[in-house]
Amino acid sequence: MTETAQRGTRAPATRRTTTLVGTGLGHALEWYDWGIYAIFVPFFATQFFDRGNQFSAMLSSLAVFAVGFVARPLGGLLFGWFADRAGRRTAMTVTVATIAGASFAIGVAPTYAAVGAWASLILLLARVVQGLACGGELPSAQTYLSEMAPAAQRGRWSSLIYIASVFGNTVGVVLGLVLTVVLTPEQMQSFGWRIPFLLGGVFGLVAVYMRRNLAESETFTASRRREKARLWPAIVEHRRQALQVIGLSVGFTVVYYSWVIAAPAYAISSLHIGSTAALWAGVGSAVILMVTMPFWGMLSDRIGRKPVLLISTLGCAALLFPVQFLVRTSAWQLFLGMSLAAVFISAGVSILPAVYAEMFPTAIRALGLAVPYSIAVAAFGGTAPYLQAWVGAEFGRSAFTGYLVLLMLVSTAAIATLPETRAKELS
């Protein structure tokens, strides 16, 4: 066993707990702030855009959702470079503070009725700022957790990232459920939608505190003592890995945003399923997603990363059309469809942080991942809810499902080019 593995094995239980809790809860709070936008779009769309056409206002709000993703590559470049120079912990602290501040700004923003197009501009700027921060948050957190994990358990540890993401999003959904029960539809559209954004600003303070008390990754600290890599030559040298990140990410990104994040909002606005029932369906399927992820992570530590990734992409490709035909106008159908999709989605996303970390050397691990990953997410994930609503309305739901299947096959082809990296020591 190498010295690095021995250090990971002997790490005190309290330190591991602090690492897992600090990273996981901080990441959950980050993605609560990011996810509540998609969850509450049906309630606030007409507050920032012309109320004369509700469907048009919702599409405009989803377009702003997509614009937030466009900022992610720049955020990935800035915060990825920052994480590889100043440290993973420092970068994660800055990103969570930034996204929480933008969430609070949305919560106090004036409406279209009050200031006209200025309301739309404020919403747009807040989402751009959130996009910048999110472009650095996920790669920094994934890199940090993968470097802190024992090599033989990296798959299981990496599942925490998306468990935290789903948990943060689920907290937003549950809050939406509570608000829709306590408030009338008119109150939700008037002021109720502001509550989750304001809470996001408060939650961000908690995340900042937790992140500041984390220990820096020993892998990063040891790398800083060695000669630093020349940044751009190192990135050019690993251009193959960057392309693999894009290919691997496109399918998982779109299927995740379509069937995990945006499905309840789509069901409410396009399938006319009751908002409370649709949100409950989302909560139930999210629990299944979170429960299954650690098992897939442990399986990848035993049989390898590639077999589990292929189970995920090919399983999703085979299942998406049957699931689409299952989900019609019932919340139970929505729950069953989202749950079936969740089982196969969880297989891939649970181990992606480990796979990404094992592709790059320490000196450029955060930046090498952040830029191509953010490009993939911006181009495909940010447009997913908009395309889901627009393509479904113009061409039918099967057209969008076919698009999803195609992207899953693209990711399958990318997986075929990857080496097996199970239990690899990070250098």
Coordinates of C-alpha atoms in Angstrom, one line a residue:
M1 CA 0.0 0.0 0.0
T2 CA 1.4 3.4 -0.9
E3 CA 2.0 6.2 1.6
T4 CA -1.0 8.1 0.2
A5 CA -3.3 5.2 0.7
Q6 CA -2.0 4.6 4.2
R7 CA -2.7 8.2 5.1
G8 CA -6.3 7.9 3.8
T9 CA -6.8 4.6 5.7
R10 CA -5.5 6.0 9.0
A11 CA -7.4 9.2 8.7
P12 CA -9.3 9.8 12.0
A13 CA -13.0 9.1 11.9
T14 CA -13.7 12.7 13.0
R15 CA -11.8 14.2 10.1
R16 CA -13.6 12.0 7.6
T17 CA -16.9 13.0 9.1
T18 CA -16.0 16.6 8.9
T19 CA -14.9 16.3 5.3
L20 CA -18.1 14.4 4.3
V21 CA -20.5 16.6 6.2
G22 CA -18.8 19.9 5.3
T23 CA -18.5 19.0 1.6
G24 CA -21.9 17.4 1.3
L25 CA -24.0 19.9 3.2
G26 CA -22.2 22.8 1.6
H27 CA -22.7 21.3 -1.8
A28 CA -26.4 20.7 -1.0
L29 CA -26.9 24.3 0.0
E30 CA -25.2 25.4 -3.2
W31 CA -27.5 23.3 -5.3
Y32 CA -30.6 24.3 -3.3
D33 CA -29.9 27.8 -4.4
W34 CA -29.4 26.8 -8.0
G35 CA -32.3 24.3 -8.3
I36 CA -35.1 26.4 -6.8
Y37 CA -35.1 28.5 -9.9
A38 CA -36.3 25.6 -12.0
I39 CA -38.7 24.4 -9.3
F40 CA -40.5 27.8 -8.8
V41 CA -40.5 28.9 -12.5
P42 CA -44.3 28.2 -12.8
F43 CA -44.9 30.6 -9.9
F44 CA -42.6 33.6 -10.7
A45 CA -42.4 33.6 -14.5
T46 CA -45.1 36.3 -14.9
Q47 CA -43.4 38.4 -12.1
F48 CA -40.3 39.1 -14.3
F49 CA -41.9 39.1 -17.8
D50 CA -45.1 40.3 -19.5
R51 CA -48.1 38.7 -17.8
G52 CA -50.1 38.9 -21.1
N53 CA -48.9 35.4 -22.2
Q54 CA -48.2 33.0 -19.4
F55 CA -46.6 30.3 -21.6
S56 CA -44.3 32.9 -23.2
A57 CA -43.3 34.2 -19.8
M58 CA -42.4 30.7 -18.7
L59 CA -40.3 30.1 -21.8
S60 CA -38.6 33.5 -21.2
S61 CA -37.8 32.4 -17.6
L62 CA -36.4 29.1 -18.9
A63 CA -34.3 31.0 -21.4
V64 CA -32.8 33.0 -18.5
F65 CA -32.2 29.6 -16.8
A66 CA -30.2 28.6 -19.9
V67 CA -28.3 31.9 -19.9
G68 CA -27.1 31.2 -16.4
F69 CA -25.5 28.0 -17.8
V70 CA -23.7 30.0 -20.5
A71 CA -21.7 31.8 -17.8
R72 CA -20.5 28.4 -16.4
P73 CA -17.5 27.9 -18.7
L74 CA -16.1 31.3 -17.7
G75 CA -16.8 30.5 -14.1
G76 CA -15.1 27.1 -14.6
L77 CA -12.0 28.8 -16.1
L78 CA -11.8 31.4 -13.3
F79 CA -12.6 29.2 -10.3
G80 CA -10.9 26.1 -11.7
W81 CA -7.6 28.1 -12.0
F82 CA -8.3 29.5 -8.5
A83 CA -8.8 26.1 -7.0
D84 CA -5.6 24.7 -8.6
R85 CA -3.6 27.7 -7.3
A86 CA -5.2 28.9 -4.0
G87 CA -6.7 25.5 -2.9
R88 CA -9.9 23.5 -3.2
R89 CA -11.3 24.7 0.2
T90 CA -10.8 28.4 -0.6
A91 CA -12.5 28.1 -4.0
M92 CA -15.5 26.2 -2.6
T93 CA -15.9 28.9 0.1
V94 CA -16.0 31.7 -2.5
T95 CA -18.4 29.9 -4.8
V96 CA -21.0 29.2 -2.2
A97 CA -20.9 32.8 -0.9
T98 CA -21.3 34.1 -4.5
I99 CA -24.3 31.9 -5.4
A100 CA -26.1 32.6 -2.1
G101 CA -25.7 36.3 -2.6
A102 CA -27.3 36.0 -6.1
S103 CA -30.1 33.9 -4.7
F104 CA -30.9 36.7 -2.1
A105 CA -30.8 39.3 -4.9
I106 CA -33.5 37.4 -6.8
G107 CA -35.6 37.1 -3.6
V108 CA -35.7 40.9 -3.2
A109 CA -35.8 41.9 -6.9
P110 CA -38.7 44.2 -8.1
T111 CA -41.3 42.8 -10.5
Y112 CA -42.0 43.6 -14.1
A113 CA -45.2 45.4 -13.1
A114 CA -43.1 47.7 -10.9
V115 CA -40.0 48.5 -13.0
G116 CA -40.7 46.9 -16.4
A117 CA -37.8 45.4 -18.2
W118 CA -35.4 46.2 -15.4
A119 CA -36.9 43.3 -13.5
S120 CA -35.9 40.9 -16.3
L121 CA -32.4 42.4 -16.4
I122 CA -31.9 41.9 -12.6
L123 CA -33.1 38.3 -12.9
L124 CA -30.7 37.8 -15.8
L125 CA -27.7 39.3 -14.0
A126 CA -28.3 37.3 -10.9
R127 CA -28.5 34.0 -12.9
V128 CA -25.2 35.0 -14.7
V129 CA -23.5 35.4 -11.3
Q130 CA -24.9 32.1 -10.1
G131 CA -23.7 30.5 -13.3
L132 CA -20.2 31.8 -12.8
A133 CA -20.1 30.4 -9.3
C134 CA -21.6 27.1 -10.2
G135 CA -19.1 26.7 -13.0
G136 CA -16.4 26.4 -10.3
E137 CA -18.4 24.8 -7.5
L138 CA -19.0 21.4 -8.8
P139 CA -15.5 20.7 -10.2
S140 CA -13.9 22.1 -7.0
A141 CA -16.1 20.0 -4.7
Q142 CA -15.7 16.9 -6.9
T143 CA -12.0 17.3 -7.0
Y144 CA -11.7 18.0 -3.2
L145 CA -13.8 15.0 -2.2
S146 CA -12.0 12.6 -4.6
E147 CA -8.6 13.7 -3.3
M148 CA -9.7 13.2 0.3
A149 CA -11.1 9.8 -0.3
P150 CA -9.1 6.5 0.1
A151 CA -8.3 5.2 -3.3
A152 CA -10.1 1.9 -2.8
Q153 CA -13.3 3.7 -1.7
R154 CA -13.3 6.7 -4.1
G155 CA -16.3 5.5 -5.9
R156 CA -18.4 5.3 -2.8
W157 CA -17.2 8.6 -1.5
S158 CA -17.8 10.3 -4.8
S159 CA -21.5 9.4 -4.7
L160 CA -21.8 12.0 -1.9
I161 CA -21.6 14.8 -4.5
Y162 CA -24.8 14.0 -6.3
I163 CA -26.5 12.8 -3.2
A164 CA -25.9 16.3 -1.9
S165 CA -27.0 17.9 -5.1
V166 CA -30.3 15.9 -5.1
F167 CA -30.8 16.5 -1.4
G168 CA -30.4 20.3 -1.9
N169 CA -32.8 20.2 -4.8
T170 CA -35.3 18.1 -2.8
V171 CA -35.2 20.5 0.1
G172 CA -36.3 23.1 -2.4
V173 CA -39.1 20.8 -3.6
V174 CA -40.3 20.1 -0.1
L175 CA -40.3 23.9 0.6
G176 CA -42.4 24.3 -2.5
L177 CA -44.8 21.7 -1.2
V178 CA -45.2 23.4 2.1
L179 CA -45.7 26.8 0.5
T180 CA -48.3 25.5 -1.9
V181 CA -50.3 24.0 1.0
V182 CA -50.0 27.1 3.2
L183 CA -50.4 29.7 0.5
T184 CA -53.0 30.2 -2.2
P185 CA -52.0 30.1 -5.9
E186 CA -52.4 33.9 -5.9
Q187 CA -50.2 34.3 -2.9
M188 CA -47.5 32.0 -4.4
Q189 CA -47.3 34.1 -7.5
S190 CA -47.4 37.4 -5.5
F191 CA -44.8 36.8 -2.8
G192 CA -44.5 33.1 -1.9
W193 CA -41.9 32.3 -4.6
R194 CA -39.6 34.8 -2.9
I195 CA -39.3 32.8 0.3
P196 CA -37.0 30.0 -1.0
F197 CA -34.6 32.6 -2.6
L198 CA -34.3 34.6 0.6
L199 CA -33.7 31.4 2.6
G200 CA -31.1 30.5 0.1
G201 CA -29.1 33.6 1.1
V202 CA -29.3 32.6 4.7
F203 CA -28.4 29.0 4.0
G204 CA -25.3 30.3 2.2
L205 CA -23.9 31.8 5.4
V206 CA -24.0 28.3 7.0
A207 CA -22.3 26.8 4.0
V208 CA -19.5 29.4 4.1
Y209 CA -18.9 28.6 7.8
M210 CA -18.7 24.9 7.1
R211 CA -16.4 25.3 4.1
R212 CA -14.0 27.6 6.0
N213 CA -13.5 24.9 8.6
L214 CA -12.5 22.1 6.2
A215 CA -8.9 20.9 6.0
E216 CA -7.1 21.3 2.6
S217 CA -6.6 18.2 0.5
E218 CA -3.2 16.5 1.3
T219 CA -2.9 15.6 -2.4
F220 CA -3.2 19.3 -3.3
T221 CA -0.8 20.4 -0.5
A222 CA 1.8 17.8 -1.6
S223 CA 1.4 18.9 -5.3
R224 CA 2.1 22.6 -4.3
R225 CA 5.4 21.5 -2.8
R226 CA 6.4 20.1 -6.1
E227 CA 7.2 22.2 -9.2
K228 CA 3.9 23.7 -10.5
A229 CA 2.7 22.6 -13.9
R230 CA 2.8 25.2 -16.7
L231 CA -0.9 25.8 -17.0
W232 CA -1.8 26.0 -20.7
P233 CA 0.8 23.5 -21.9
A234 CA -0.6 21.1 -19.4
I235 CA -4.2 21.7 -20.6
V236 CA -3.1 21.2 -24.2
E237 CA -1.4 18.0 -23.2
H238 CA -4.6 16.7 -21.7
R239 CA -6.9 17.8 -24.6
R240 CA -8.0 14.2 -25.2
Q241 CA -9.3 14.0 -21.6
A242 CA -11.1 17.3 -22.0
L243 CA -13.0 16.0 -25.1
Q244 CA -13.8 12.8 -23.1
V245 CA -15.2 14.9 -20.3
I246 CA -17.5 16.7 -22.8
G247 CA -18.6 13.5 -24.4
L248 CA -19.2 11.8 -21.1
S249 CA -21.1 14.7 -19.7
V250 CA -23.6 15.6 -22.4
G251 CA -25.9 12.6 -21.9
F252 CA -25.8 12.5 -18.1
T253 CA -26.3 16.3 -17.9
V254 CA -29.4 16.4 -20.0
V255 CA -31.1 13.3 -18.6
Y256 CA -30.3 14.5 -15.1
Y257 CA -31.8 18.0 -15.6
S258 CA -34.8 16.6 -17.5
W259 CA -35.8 13.7 -15.2
V260 CA -34.4 14.8 -11.8
I261 CA -34.5 18.6 -11.7
A262 CA -37.1 19.9 -14.2
A263 CA -39.6 17.0 -14.5
P264 CA -42.0 18.2 -11.8
A265 CA -42.1 21.8 -13.2
Y266 CA -42.6 20.3 -16.7
A267 CA -45.4 18.1 -15.4
I268 CA -47.1 21.1 -13.8
S269 CA -46.9 23.4 -16.8
S270 CA -47.2 21.1 -19.8
L271 CA -48.9 17.9 -18.5
H272 CA -51.2 19.8 -16.2
I273 CA -50.6 17.6 -13.2
G274 CA -51.5 19.3 -9.9
S275 CA -48.5 21.2 -8.5
T276 CA -48.6 19.6 -5.0
A277 CA -48.9 16.0 -6.4
A278 CA -46.1 16.6 -9.0
L279 CA -43.8 18.0 -6.3
W280 CA -44.5 15.0 -4.1
A281 CA -43.7 12.7 -7.0
G282 CA -40.4 14.5 -7.3
V283 CA -39.6 14.1 -3.7
G284 CA -40.3 10.4 -3.7
S285 CA -38.2 9.7 -6.8
A286 CA -35.4 11.8 -5.3
V287 CA -35.3 9.6 -2.2
I288 CA -34.8 6.5 -4.5
L289 CA -32.1 8.3 -6.4
M290 CA -30.2 9.1 -3.2
V291 CA -30.6 5.7 -1.7
T292 CA -29.3 3.9 -4.8
M293 CA -26.2 6.0 -5.5
P294 CA -23.9 4.7 -2.7
F295 CA -24.5 1.1 -3.9
W296 CA -23.5 2.0 -7.4
G297 CA -20.4 3.7 -6.0
M298 CA -19.4 0.7 -4.0
L299 CA -20.0 -1.6 -7.1
S300 CA -17.7 0.6 -9.2
D301 CA -15.0 0.1 -6.5
R302 CA -15.4 -3.7 -7.0
I303 CA -15.9 -4.2 -10.7
G304 CA -14.7 -1.0 -12.2
R305 CA -15.9 2.4 -13.4
K306 CA -16.6 1.6 -17.0
P307 CA -19.1 -1.3 -16.5
V308 CA -21.2 0.9 -14.1
L309 CA -21.1 3.8 -16.5
L310 CA -22.3 1.6 -19.4
I311 CA -25.1 0.2 -17.3
S312 CA -26.2 3.7 -16.7
T313 CA -26.1 5.1 -20.3
L314 CA -27.4 2.0 -22.0
G315 CA -30.0 1.4 -19.4
C316 CA -31.3 5.0 -19.7
A317 CA -31.3 4.8 -23.5
A318 CA -33.4 1.6 -23.4
L319 CA -35.8 3.0 -20.7
L320 CA -36.5 6.5 -21.8
F321 CA -39.2 5.9 -24.4
P322 CA -41.1 3.4 -22.1
V323 CA -40.9 5.9 -19.3
Q324 CA -42.2 8.7 -21.5
F325 CA -45.3 6.6 -22.5
L326 CA -45.9 5.7 -18.8
V327 CA -46.1 9.3 -17.7
R328 CA -49.3 10.9 -18.8
T329 CA -51.6 13.0 -16.5
S330 CA -51.2 11.2 -13.1
A331 CA -48.8 12.0 -10.3
W332 CA -48.4 8.3 -9.7
Q333 CA -47.3 7.8 -13.2
L334 CA -44.8 10.7 -12.8
F335 CA -43.5 9.1 -9.6
L336 CA -43.0 5.7 -11.2
G337 CA -41.4 7.2 -14.3
M338 CA -39.0 9.4 -12.4
S339 CA -38.1 6.5 -10.1
L340 CA -37.4 4.1 -12.9
A341 CA -35.2 6.7 -14.6
A342 CA -33.5 7.5 -11.3
V343 CA -32.2 3.9 -10.8
F344 CA -30.2 4.1 -14.0
I345 CA -29.3 7.8 -13.8
S346 CA -27.9 7.2 -10.3
A347 CA -25.5 4.5 -11.6
G348 CA -23.6 7.1 -13.7
V349 CA -23.8 10.3 -11.8
S350 CA -22.8 8.6 -8.5
I351 CA -19.3 7.9 -9.8
L352 CA -18.7 10.7 -12.2
P353 CA -16.7 12.7 -9.6
A354 CA -14.3 9.8 -9.2
V355 CA -14.0 9.2 -12.9
Y356 CA -13.3 12.9 -13.6
A357 CA -10.7 13.2 -10.9
E358 CA -8.9 10.1 -12.1
M359 CA -8.5 11.6 -15.6
F360 CA -6.2 14.6 -14.7
P361 CA -3.1 15.2 -12.6
T362 CA -3.4 17.2 -9.4
A363 CA -1.9 20.4 -10.7
I364 CA -4.7 21.0 -13.3
R365 CA -7.4 18.6 -11.9
A366 CA -9.9 21.3 -11.1
L367 CA -9.3 23.5 -14.1
G368 CA -8.9 20.5 -16.5
L369 CA -12.4 19.3 -15.5
A370 CA -14.1 22.7 -14.9
V371 CA -13.8 24.1 -18.4
P372 CA -14.9 21.2 -20.6
Y373 CA -17.5 20.1 -18.1
S374 CA -18.9 23.7 -17.9
I375 CA -19.0 23.9 -21.7
A376 CA -21.0 20.6 -21.9
V377 CA -23.4 21.7 -19.1
A378 CA -23.9 25.2 -20.7
A379 CA -24.5 23.9 -24.2
F380 CA -26.7 20.9 -23.2
G381 CA -27.9 21.1 -19.6
G382 CA -28.9 24.8 -19.6
T383 CA -31.1 24.3 -22.6
A384 CA -32.7 21.1 -21.4
P385 CA -35.7 22.5 -19.6
Y386 CA -36.4 25.0 -22.4
L387 CA -36.1 22.4 -25.1
Q388 CA -38.2 20.0 -23.0
A389 CA -41.1 22.5 -22.9
W390 CA -40.7 24.0 -26.4
V391 CA -40.0 20.7 -28.3
G392 CA -42.8 19.0 -26.4
A393 CA -45.2 21.7 -27.4
E394 CA -44.1 22.0 -31.0
F395 CA -43.2 18.4 -32.0
G396 CA -44.4 16.2 -29.3
R397 CA -42.7 14.6 -26.3
S398 CA -41.2 11.8 -28.4
A399 CA -39.0 14.2 -30.2
F400 CA -37.3 15.4 -27.0
T401 CA -37.0 11.8 -25.8
G402 CA -35.2 10.8 -29.0
Y403 CA -32.8 13.7 -28.4
L404 CA -32.1 12.3 -24.9
V405 CA -31.5 8.8 -26.3
L406 CA -29.1 10.2 -28.9
L407 CA -27.1 12.0 -26.2
M408 CA -26.9 8.9 -24.0
L409 CA -25.4 7.0 -26.9
V410 CA -22.9 9.8 -27.4
S411 CA -21.8 9.4 -23.8
T412 CA -21.7 5.6 -24.3
A413 CA -19.2 6.2 -27.1
A414 CA -17.1 8.4 -24.9
I415 CA -17.0 5.8 -22.1
A416 CA -15.6 3.3 -24.6
T417 CA -12.5 5.5 -25.0
L418 CA -11.8 5.7 -21.3
P419 CA -9.2 3.6 -19.5
E420 CA -10.3 1.7 -16.4
T421 CA -9.2 3.8 -13.4
R422 CA -10.7 1.9 -10.4
A423 CA -8.5 2.4 -7.2
K424 CA -6.0 4.6 -9.1
E425 CA -3.7 6.6 -6.9
L426 CA -4.0 10.3 -7.6
S427 CA -0.7 12.0 -8.6

